[in-house]
Coordinates of C-alpha atoms in Angstrom, one line a residue:
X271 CA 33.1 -25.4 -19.1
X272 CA 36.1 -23.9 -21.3
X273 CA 36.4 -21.4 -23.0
X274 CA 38.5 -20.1 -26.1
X275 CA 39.2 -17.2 -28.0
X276 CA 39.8 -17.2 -31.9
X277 CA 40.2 -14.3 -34.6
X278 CA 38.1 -13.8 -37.8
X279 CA 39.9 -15.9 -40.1
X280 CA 41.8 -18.2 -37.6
X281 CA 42.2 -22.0 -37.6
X282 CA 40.2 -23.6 -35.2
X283 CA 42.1 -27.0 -34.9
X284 CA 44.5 -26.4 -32.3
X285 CA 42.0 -24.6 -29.9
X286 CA 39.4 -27.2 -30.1
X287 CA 38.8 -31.0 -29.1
X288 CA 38.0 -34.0 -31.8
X289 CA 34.9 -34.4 -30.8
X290 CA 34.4 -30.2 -30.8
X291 CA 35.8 -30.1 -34.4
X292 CA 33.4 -33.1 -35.3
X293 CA 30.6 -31.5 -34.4
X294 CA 31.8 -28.0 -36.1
X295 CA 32.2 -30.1 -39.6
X296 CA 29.2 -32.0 -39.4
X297 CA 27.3 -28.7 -39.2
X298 CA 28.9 -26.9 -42.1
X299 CA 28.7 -29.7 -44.6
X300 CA 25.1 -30.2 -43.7
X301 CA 24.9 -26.3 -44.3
X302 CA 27.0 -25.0 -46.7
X303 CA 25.0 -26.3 -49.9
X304 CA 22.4 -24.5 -48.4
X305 CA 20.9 -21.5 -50.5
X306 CA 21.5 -18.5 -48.4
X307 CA 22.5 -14.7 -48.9
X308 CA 24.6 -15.4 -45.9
X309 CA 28.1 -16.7 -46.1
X310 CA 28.6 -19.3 -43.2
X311 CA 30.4 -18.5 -40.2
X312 CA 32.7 -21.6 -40.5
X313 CA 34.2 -23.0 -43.3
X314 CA 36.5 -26.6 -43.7
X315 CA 40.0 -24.5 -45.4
X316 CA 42.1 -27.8 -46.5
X317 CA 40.7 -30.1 -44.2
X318 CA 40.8 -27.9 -40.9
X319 CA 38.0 -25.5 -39.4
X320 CA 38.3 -21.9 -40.0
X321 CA 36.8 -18.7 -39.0
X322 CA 35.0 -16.4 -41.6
X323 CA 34.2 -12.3 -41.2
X324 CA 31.8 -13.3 -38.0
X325 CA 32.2 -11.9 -34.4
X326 CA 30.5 -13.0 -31.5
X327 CA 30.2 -16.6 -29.8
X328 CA 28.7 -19.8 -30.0
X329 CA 28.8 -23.1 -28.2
X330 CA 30.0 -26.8 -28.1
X331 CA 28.4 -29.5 -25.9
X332 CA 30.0 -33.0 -25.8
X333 CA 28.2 -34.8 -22.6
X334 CA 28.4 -32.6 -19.9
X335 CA 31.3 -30.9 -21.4
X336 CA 30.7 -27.0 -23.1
X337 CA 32.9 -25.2 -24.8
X338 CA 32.3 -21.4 -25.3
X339 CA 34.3 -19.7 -28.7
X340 CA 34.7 -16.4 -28.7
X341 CA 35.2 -15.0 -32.6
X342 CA 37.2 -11.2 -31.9
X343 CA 37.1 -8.7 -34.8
X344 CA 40.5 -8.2 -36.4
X345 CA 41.3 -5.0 -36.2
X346 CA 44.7 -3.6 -36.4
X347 CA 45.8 -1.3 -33.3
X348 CA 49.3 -2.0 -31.7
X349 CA 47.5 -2.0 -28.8
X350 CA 49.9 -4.4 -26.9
X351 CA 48.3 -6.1 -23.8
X352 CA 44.9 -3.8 -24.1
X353 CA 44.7 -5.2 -27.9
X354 CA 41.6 -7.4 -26.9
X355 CA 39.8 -4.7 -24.6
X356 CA 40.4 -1.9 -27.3
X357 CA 38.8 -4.3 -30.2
X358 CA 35.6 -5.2 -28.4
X359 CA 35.0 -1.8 -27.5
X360 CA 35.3 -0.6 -31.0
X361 CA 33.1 -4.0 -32.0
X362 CA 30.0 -2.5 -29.8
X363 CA 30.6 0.8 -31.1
X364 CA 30.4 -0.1 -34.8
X365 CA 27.4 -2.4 -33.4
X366 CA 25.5 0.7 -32.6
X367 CA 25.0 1.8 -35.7
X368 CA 23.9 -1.6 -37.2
X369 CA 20.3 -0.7 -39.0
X370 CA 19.5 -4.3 -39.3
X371 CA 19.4 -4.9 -36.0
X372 CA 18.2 -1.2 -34.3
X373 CA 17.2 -2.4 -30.7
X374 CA 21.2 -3.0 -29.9
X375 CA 21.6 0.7 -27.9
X376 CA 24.7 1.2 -25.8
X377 CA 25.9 3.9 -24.0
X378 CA 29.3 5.2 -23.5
X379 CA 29.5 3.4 -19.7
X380 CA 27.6 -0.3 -20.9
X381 CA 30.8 0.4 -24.3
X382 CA 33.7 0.9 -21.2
X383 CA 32.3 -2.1 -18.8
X384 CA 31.9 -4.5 -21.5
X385 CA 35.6 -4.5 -22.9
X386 CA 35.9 -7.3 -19.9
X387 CA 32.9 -9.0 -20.6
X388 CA 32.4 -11.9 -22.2
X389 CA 30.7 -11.3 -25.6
X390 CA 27.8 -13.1 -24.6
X391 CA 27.4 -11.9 -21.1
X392 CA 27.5 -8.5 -22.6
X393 CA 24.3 -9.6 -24.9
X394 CA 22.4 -10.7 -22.2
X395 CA 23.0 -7.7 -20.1
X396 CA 21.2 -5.9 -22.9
X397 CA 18.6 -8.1 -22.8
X398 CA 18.1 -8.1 -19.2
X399 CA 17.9 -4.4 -18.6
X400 CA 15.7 -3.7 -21.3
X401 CA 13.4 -6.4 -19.9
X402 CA 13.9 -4.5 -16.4
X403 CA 12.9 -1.2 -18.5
X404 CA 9.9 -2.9 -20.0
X405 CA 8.5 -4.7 -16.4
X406 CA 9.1 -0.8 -15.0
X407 CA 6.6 0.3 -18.0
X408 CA 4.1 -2.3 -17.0
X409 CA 3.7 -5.9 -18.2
X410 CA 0.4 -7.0 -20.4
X411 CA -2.1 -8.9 -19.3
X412 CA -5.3 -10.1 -21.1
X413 CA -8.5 -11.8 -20.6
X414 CA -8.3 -15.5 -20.1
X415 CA -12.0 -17.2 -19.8
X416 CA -12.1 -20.3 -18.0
X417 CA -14.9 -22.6 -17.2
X418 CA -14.5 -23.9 -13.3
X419 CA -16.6 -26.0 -11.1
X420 CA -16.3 -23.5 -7.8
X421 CA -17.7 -23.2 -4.3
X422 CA -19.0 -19.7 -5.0
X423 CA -20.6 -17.9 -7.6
X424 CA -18.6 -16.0 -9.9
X425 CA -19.3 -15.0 -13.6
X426 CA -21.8 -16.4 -15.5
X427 CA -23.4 -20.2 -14.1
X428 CA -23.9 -22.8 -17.0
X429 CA -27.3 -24.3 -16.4
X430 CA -26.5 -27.4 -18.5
X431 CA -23.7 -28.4 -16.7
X432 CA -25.0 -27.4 -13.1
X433 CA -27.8 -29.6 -13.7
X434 CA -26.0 -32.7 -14.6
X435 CA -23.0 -32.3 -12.7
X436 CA -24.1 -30.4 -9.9
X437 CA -27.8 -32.0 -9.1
X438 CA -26.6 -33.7 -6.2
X439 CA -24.7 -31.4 -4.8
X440 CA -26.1 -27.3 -4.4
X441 CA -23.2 -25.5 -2.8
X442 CA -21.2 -26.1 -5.9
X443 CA -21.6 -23.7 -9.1
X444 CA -20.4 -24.6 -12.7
X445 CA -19.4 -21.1 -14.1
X446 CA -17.6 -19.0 -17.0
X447 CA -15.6 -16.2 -16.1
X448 CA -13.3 -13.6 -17.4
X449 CA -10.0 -13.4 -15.5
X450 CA -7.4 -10.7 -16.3
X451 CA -4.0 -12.5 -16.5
X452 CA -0.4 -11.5 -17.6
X453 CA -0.7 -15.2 -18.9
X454 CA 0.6 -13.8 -22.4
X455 CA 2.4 -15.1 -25.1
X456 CA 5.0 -12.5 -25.0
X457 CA 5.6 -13.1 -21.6
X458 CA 5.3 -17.0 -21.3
X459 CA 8.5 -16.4 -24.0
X460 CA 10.3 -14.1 -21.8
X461 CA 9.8 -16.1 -19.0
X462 CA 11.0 -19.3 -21.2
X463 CA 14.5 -17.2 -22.1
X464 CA 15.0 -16.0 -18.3
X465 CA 14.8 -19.6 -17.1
X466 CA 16.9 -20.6 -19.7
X467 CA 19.8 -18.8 -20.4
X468 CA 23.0 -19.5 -18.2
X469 CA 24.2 -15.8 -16.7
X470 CA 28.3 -16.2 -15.7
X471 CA 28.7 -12.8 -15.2
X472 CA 27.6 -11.7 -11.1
X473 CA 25.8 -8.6 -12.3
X474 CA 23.6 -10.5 -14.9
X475 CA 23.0 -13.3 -12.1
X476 CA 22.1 -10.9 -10.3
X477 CA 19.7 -9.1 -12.6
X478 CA 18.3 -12.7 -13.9
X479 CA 17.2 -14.0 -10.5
X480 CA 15.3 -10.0 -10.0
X481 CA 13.4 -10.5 -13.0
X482 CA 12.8 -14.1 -12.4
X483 CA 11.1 -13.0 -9.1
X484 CA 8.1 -11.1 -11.7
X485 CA 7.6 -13.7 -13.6
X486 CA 7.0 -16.1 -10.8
X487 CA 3.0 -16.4 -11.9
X488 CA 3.5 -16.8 -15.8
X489 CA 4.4 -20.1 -16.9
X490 CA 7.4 -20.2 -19.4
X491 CA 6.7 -21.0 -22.7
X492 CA 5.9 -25.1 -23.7
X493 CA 5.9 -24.6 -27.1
X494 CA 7.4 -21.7 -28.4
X495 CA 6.7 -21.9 -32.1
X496 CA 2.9 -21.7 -31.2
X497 CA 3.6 -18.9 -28.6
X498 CA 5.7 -16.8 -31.0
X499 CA 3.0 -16.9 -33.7
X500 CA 0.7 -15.7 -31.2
X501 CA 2.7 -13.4 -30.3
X502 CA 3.4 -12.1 -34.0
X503 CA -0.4 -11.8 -34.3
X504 CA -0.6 -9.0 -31.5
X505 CA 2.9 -7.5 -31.3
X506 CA 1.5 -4.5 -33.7
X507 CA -0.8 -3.6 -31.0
X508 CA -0.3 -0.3 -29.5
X509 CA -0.4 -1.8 -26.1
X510 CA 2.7 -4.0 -27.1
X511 CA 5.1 -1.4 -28.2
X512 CA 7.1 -1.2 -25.4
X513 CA 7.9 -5.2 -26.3
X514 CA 9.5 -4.6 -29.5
X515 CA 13.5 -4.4 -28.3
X516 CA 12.7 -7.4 -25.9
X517 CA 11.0 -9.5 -27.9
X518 CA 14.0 -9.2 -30.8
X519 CA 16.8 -10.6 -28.1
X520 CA 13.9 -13.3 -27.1
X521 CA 13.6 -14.2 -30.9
X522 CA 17.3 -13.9 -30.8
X523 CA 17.8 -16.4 -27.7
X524 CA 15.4 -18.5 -28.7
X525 CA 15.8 -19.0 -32.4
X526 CA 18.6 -17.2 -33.6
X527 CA 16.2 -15.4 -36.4
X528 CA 17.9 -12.2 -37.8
X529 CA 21.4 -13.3 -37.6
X530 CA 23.9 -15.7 -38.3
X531 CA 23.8 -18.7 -35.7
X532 CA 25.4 -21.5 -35.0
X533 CA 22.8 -24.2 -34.8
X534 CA 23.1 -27.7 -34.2
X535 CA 21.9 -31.0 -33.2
X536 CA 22.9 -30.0 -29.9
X537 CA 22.2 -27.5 -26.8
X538 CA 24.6 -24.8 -28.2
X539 CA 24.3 -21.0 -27.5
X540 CA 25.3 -18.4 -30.4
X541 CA 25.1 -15.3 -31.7
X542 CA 27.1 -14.2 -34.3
X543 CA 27.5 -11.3 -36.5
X544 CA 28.4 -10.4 -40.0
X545 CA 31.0 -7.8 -39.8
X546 CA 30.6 -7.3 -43.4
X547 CA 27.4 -5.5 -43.0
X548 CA 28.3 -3.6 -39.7
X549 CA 31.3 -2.0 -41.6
X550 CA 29.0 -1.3 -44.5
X551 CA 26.2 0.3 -42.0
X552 CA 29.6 1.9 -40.0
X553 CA 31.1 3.7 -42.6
X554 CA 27.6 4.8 -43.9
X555 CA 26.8 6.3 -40.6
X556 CA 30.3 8.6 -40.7
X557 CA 30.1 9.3 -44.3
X558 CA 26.3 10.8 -43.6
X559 CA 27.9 13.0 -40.7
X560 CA 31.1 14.5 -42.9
X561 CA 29.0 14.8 -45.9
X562 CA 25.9 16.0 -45.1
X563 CA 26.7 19.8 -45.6
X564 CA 27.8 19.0 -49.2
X565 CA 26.2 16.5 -50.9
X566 CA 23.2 14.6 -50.5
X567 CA 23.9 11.3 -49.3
X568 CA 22.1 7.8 -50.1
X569 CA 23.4 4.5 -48.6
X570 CA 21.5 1.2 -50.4
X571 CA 20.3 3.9 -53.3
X572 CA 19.6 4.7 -56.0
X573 CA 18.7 1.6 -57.2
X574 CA 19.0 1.1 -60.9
X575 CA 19.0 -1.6 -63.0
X576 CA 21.7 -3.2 -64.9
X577 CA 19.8 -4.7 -67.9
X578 CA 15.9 -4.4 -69.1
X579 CA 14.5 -6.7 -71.9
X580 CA 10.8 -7.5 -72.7
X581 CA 9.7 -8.8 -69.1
X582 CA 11.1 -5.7 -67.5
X583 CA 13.8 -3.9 -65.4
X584 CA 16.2 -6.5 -64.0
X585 CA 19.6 -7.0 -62.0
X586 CA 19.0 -4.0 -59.9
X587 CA 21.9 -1.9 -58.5
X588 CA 22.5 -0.8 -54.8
X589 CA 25.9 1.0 -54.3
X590 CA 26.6 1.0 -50.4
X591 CA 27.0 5.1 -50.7
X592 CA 26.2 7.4 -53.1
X593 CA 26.8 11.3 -52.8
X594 CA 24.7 13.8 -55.0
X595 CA 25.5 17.4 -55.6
X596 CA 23.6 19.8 -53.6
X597 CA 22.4 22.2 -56.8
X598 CA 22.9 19.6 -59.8
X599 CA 21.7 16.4 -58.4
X600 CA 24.2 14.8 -60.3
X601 CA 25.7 11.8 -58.8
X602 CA 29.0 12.3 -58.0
X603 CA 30.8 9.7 -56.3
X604 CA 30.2 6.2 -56.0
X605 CA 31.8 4.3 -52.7
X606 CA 31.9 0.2 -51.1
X607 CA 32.9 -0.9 -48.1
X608 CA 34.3 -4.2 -48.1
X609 CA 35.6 -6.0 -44.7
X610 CA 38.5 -7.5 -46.2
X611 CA 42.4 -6.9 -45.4
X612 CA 44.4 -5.6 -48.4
X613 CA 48.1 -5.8 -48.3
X614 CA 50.0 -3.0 -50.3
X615 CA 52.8 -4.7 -50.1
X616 CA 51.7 -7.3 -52.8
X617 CA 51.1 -5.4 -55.8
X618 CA 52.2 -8.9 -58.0
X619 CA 48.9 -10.6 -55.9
X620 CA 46.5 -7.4 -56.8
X621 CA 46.6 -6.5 -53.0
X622 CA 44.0 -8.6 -52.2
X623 CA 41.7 -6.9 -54.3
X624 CA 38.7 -9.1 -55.7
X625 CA 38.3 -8.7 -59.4
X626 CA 34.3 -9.1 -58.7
X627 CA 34.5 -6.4 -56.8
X628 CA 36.4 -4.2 -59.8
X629 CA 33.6 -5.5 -62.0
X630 CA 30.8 -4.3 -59.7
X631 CA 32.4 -1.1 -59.4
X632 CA 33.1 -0.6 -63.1
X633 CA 29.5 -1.2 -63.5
X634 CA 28.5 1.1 -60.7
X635 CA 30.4 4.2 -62.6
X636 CA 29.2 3.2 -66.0
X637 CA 25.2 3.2 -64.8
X638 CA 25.4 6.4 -62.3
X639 CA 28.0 8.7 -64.7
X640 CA 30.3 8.8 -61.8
X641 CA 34.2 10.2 -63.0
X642 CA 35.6 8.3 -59.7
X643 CA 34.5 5.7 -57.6
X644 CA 36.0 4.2 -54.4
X645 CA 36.2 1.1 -52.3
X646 CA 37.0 1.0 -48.4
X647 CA 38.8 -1.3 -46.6
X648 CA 39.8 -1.1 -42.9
X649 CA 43.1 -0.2 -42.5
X650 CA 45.6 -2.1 -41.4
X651 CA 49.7 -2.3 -41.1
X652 CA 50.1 -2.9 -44.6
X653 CA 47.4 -0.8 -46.2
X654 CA 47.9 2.7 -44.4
X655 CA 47.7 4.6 -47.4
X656 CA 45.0 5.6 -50.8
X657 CA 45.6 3.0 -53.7
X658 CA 44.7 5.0 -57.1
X659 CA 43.9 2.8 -60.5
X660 CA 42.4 4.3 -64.1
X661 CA 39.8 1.8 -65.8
X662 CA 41.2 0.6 -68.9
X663 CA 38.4 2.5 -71.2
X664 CA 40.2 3.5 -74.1
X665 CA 36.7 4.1 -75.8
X666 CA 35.8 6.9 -73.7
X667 CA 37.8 10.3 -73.2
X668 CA 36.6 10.2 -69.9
X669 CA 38.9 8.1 -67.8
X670 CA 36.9 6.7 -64.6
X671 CA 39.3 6.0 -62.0
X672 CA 39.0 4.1 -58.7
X673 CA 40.7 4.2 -55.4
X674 CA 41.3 2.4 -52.6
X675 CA 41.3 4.1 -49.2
X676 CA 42.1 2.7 -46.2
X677 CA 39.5 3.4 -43.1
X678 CA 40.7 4.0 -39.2
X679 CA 37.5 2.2 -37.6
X680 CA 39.2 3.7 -34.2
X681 CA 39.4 7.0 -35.8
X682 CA 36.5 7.6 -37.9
X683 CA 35.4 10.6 -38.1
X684 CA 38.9 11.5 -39.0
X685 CA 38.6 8.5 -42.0
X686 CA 35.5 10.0 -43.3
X687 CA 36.9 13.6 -43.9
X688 CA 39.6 12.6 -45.1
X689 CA 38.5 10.6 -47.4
X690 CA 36.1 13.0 -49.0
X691 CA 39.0 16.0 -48.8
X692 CA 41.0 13.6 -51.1
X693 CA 37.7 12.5 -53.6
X694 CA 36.1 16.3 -53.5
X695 CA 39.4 18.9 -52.4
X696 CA 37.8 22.1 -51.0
X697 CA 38.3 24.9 -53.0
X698 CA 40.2 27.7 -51.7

């Protein structure tokens, strides 16, 4: 097995074999025509195979052969040799307050251990502890009946069948019984993924092979399509509650439902993650915390929408934050977060700045009767400080404007407040 680590954005070509790069372009052009809300992980950029905005891993197999790929965030830190620790640690920490995904918790000490971790390793951890937390909380069992030509009586004795199959022979009994089992679908999956996945890391070896050991009795899963609609049928029982974070890294494992996956004609392992919506869910989180004694805060609302004919309201708005004075309720401020790297530098180029994105904004202000909206970008060495811009409204007295503010995603706390300081100044 090798293994290889590439940036959002990078060219894959020299890291990877032909046969690796094969595989990587067959799967996009069978996918990308495909109509998804989700950008692709990989895209063909003049003939050669490049990163998009996902982190995580995923996995090549040619023969025997596995390649792992590890996609790192690019973030900017002049962090020298610690560069790589630093931006995985603030990965899982913007992971945390993914609301797509809640059932990825980490603490401060699982954030510090899995700066050296492999990105995957440090995914199965979480799944193997919780599943430790779960089998400490008690695994479910049902009733199974079964039907069972046996030497003694148990349950109830089928006089049909006892008379044809046992006239001959009195010490046998054909019976029905009830038998309490942990034969579940739940845990046949569980037991499916623990058999399955491939632990590198001596700690999650370690922890497999435990939890292996109380599983011994339930049968891993033969068909797991069957056993995870079965399982979807119960999972809202209160007696299953305790399954709910496990049985999202099983459907994870297993599928790859919920996020962006590489999947393929092949054995491959992935799990990859759209960094566009963790910055959007990251920067909400902060902006609720520095704001919340001022404003009223919404993040995906108010939705409004942009046109309405005879059939109804349509197009409907969703600003990424919206803040709402305490005593008017007037909508205020209007912000996006975009993962994208601007370059001040280029003012000739727009500074990377997508007109769409100018348009949408424009809109936003218009609808909501905001005076100044704002998009957010994480900062980088070339996009350190606020870009101002006035809409070109010469119809309206009231000039919107629209800035650009760079956001610290190792410092934000100290992003947030600053950024509302500069868009609402405290009056003194």
């Amino acid at each position: 097995m090798s293994q290889i680590k590439v940036r959002e954005y990078e060219i894959l070509d020299d890291h990877l074999s032909s046969d690796s790069l094969t595989q990587c372009k067959e799967w996009i052009n069978k996918h990308q025509d495909e109509d998804s809300k989700t950008k692709l992980p990989l895209r063909i950029h003049r003939g050669k195979v490049k990163a998009q905005n996902h982190v995580g891993i995923f996995s090549l197999r040619n023969g025997l052969q596995e390649t792992i790929v590890e996609i790192l965030p690019k973030i900017s830190l002049n962090a020298g040799i610690e560069q790589e620790e630093k931006e995985k640690q603030i990965f899982f920490k913007m992971l945390c307050h993914w609301q797509r995904k809640n059932f990825i918790e980490l603490d401060p000490s699982d954030i510090e251990k899995f700066k050296n971790y492999p990105m995957l390793e440090a995914f199965i951890h979480l799944f193997l502890t919780q599943t430790l937390q779960l089998i400490k909380r008690g695994i479910v069992s049902q009733y199974h009946t079964h039907t069972d030509n046996l030497p003694s009586l148990k349950g109830r004795l089928l006089f049909p069948q006892q008379a044809v199959i046992n006239a001959a022979n009195k010490a046998q009994f054909y019976v029905q019984y009830d038998q309490y089992s942990p034969d579940h679908a739940a845990n046949r999956l569980i037991s499916k993924v623990l058999r399955e996945l491939k632990c590198r890391e001596s700690e999650n070896a370690r922890l497999q092979r435990q939890l292996r050991s109380y599983f011994d009795d339930i049968e891993p899963s033969k068909n797991k399509h069957q056993d995870w609609q079965q399982h979807r049928r119960t999972h809202a029982n209160r007696t299953m509650q305790h399954y709910k974070q496990v049985m999202q890294w099983v459907e994870l494992f297993l599928f790859g439902y919920g996020l962006t996956t590489y999947q393929g004609d092949h054995d491959n392992q992935s799990l990859l993650f759209p960094m566009q919506e963790i910055f959007e869910d990251f920067v909400a989180y902060h902006f609720r915390q520095s704001a919340k004694d001022k404003f009223i805060v919404k993040t995906q609302a108010p939705q409004k929408p942009m046109v309405i004919n005879d059939e109804g309201k349509k197009f409907w708005m969703e600003p990424d934050i919206t803040l709402c004075d305490k005593n008017t309720k007037q909508w205020l401020y209007i912000l996006d977060s975009k993962w994208k790297r601007l370059d001040a530098r280029q003012a000739d180029k727009k500074y990377n700045i997508s007109q769409q994105d100018l348009y949408q904004l424009y809109s936003y202000g218009k609808l909501y009767g905001c005076s100044k909206i704002a998009l957010i970008y994480p900062q980088n060495e070339n996009f350190e400080k606020e870009i101002e811009f006035i809409f070109n409204d010469v119809e309206n007295s009231t000039k919107l404007t629209l800035s650009c503010y760079p956001f610290d995603v190792a410092n934000p706390e100290k992003s947030a407040d600053f950024i509302l300081e500069s868009m609402h100044p405290t009056k003194k």
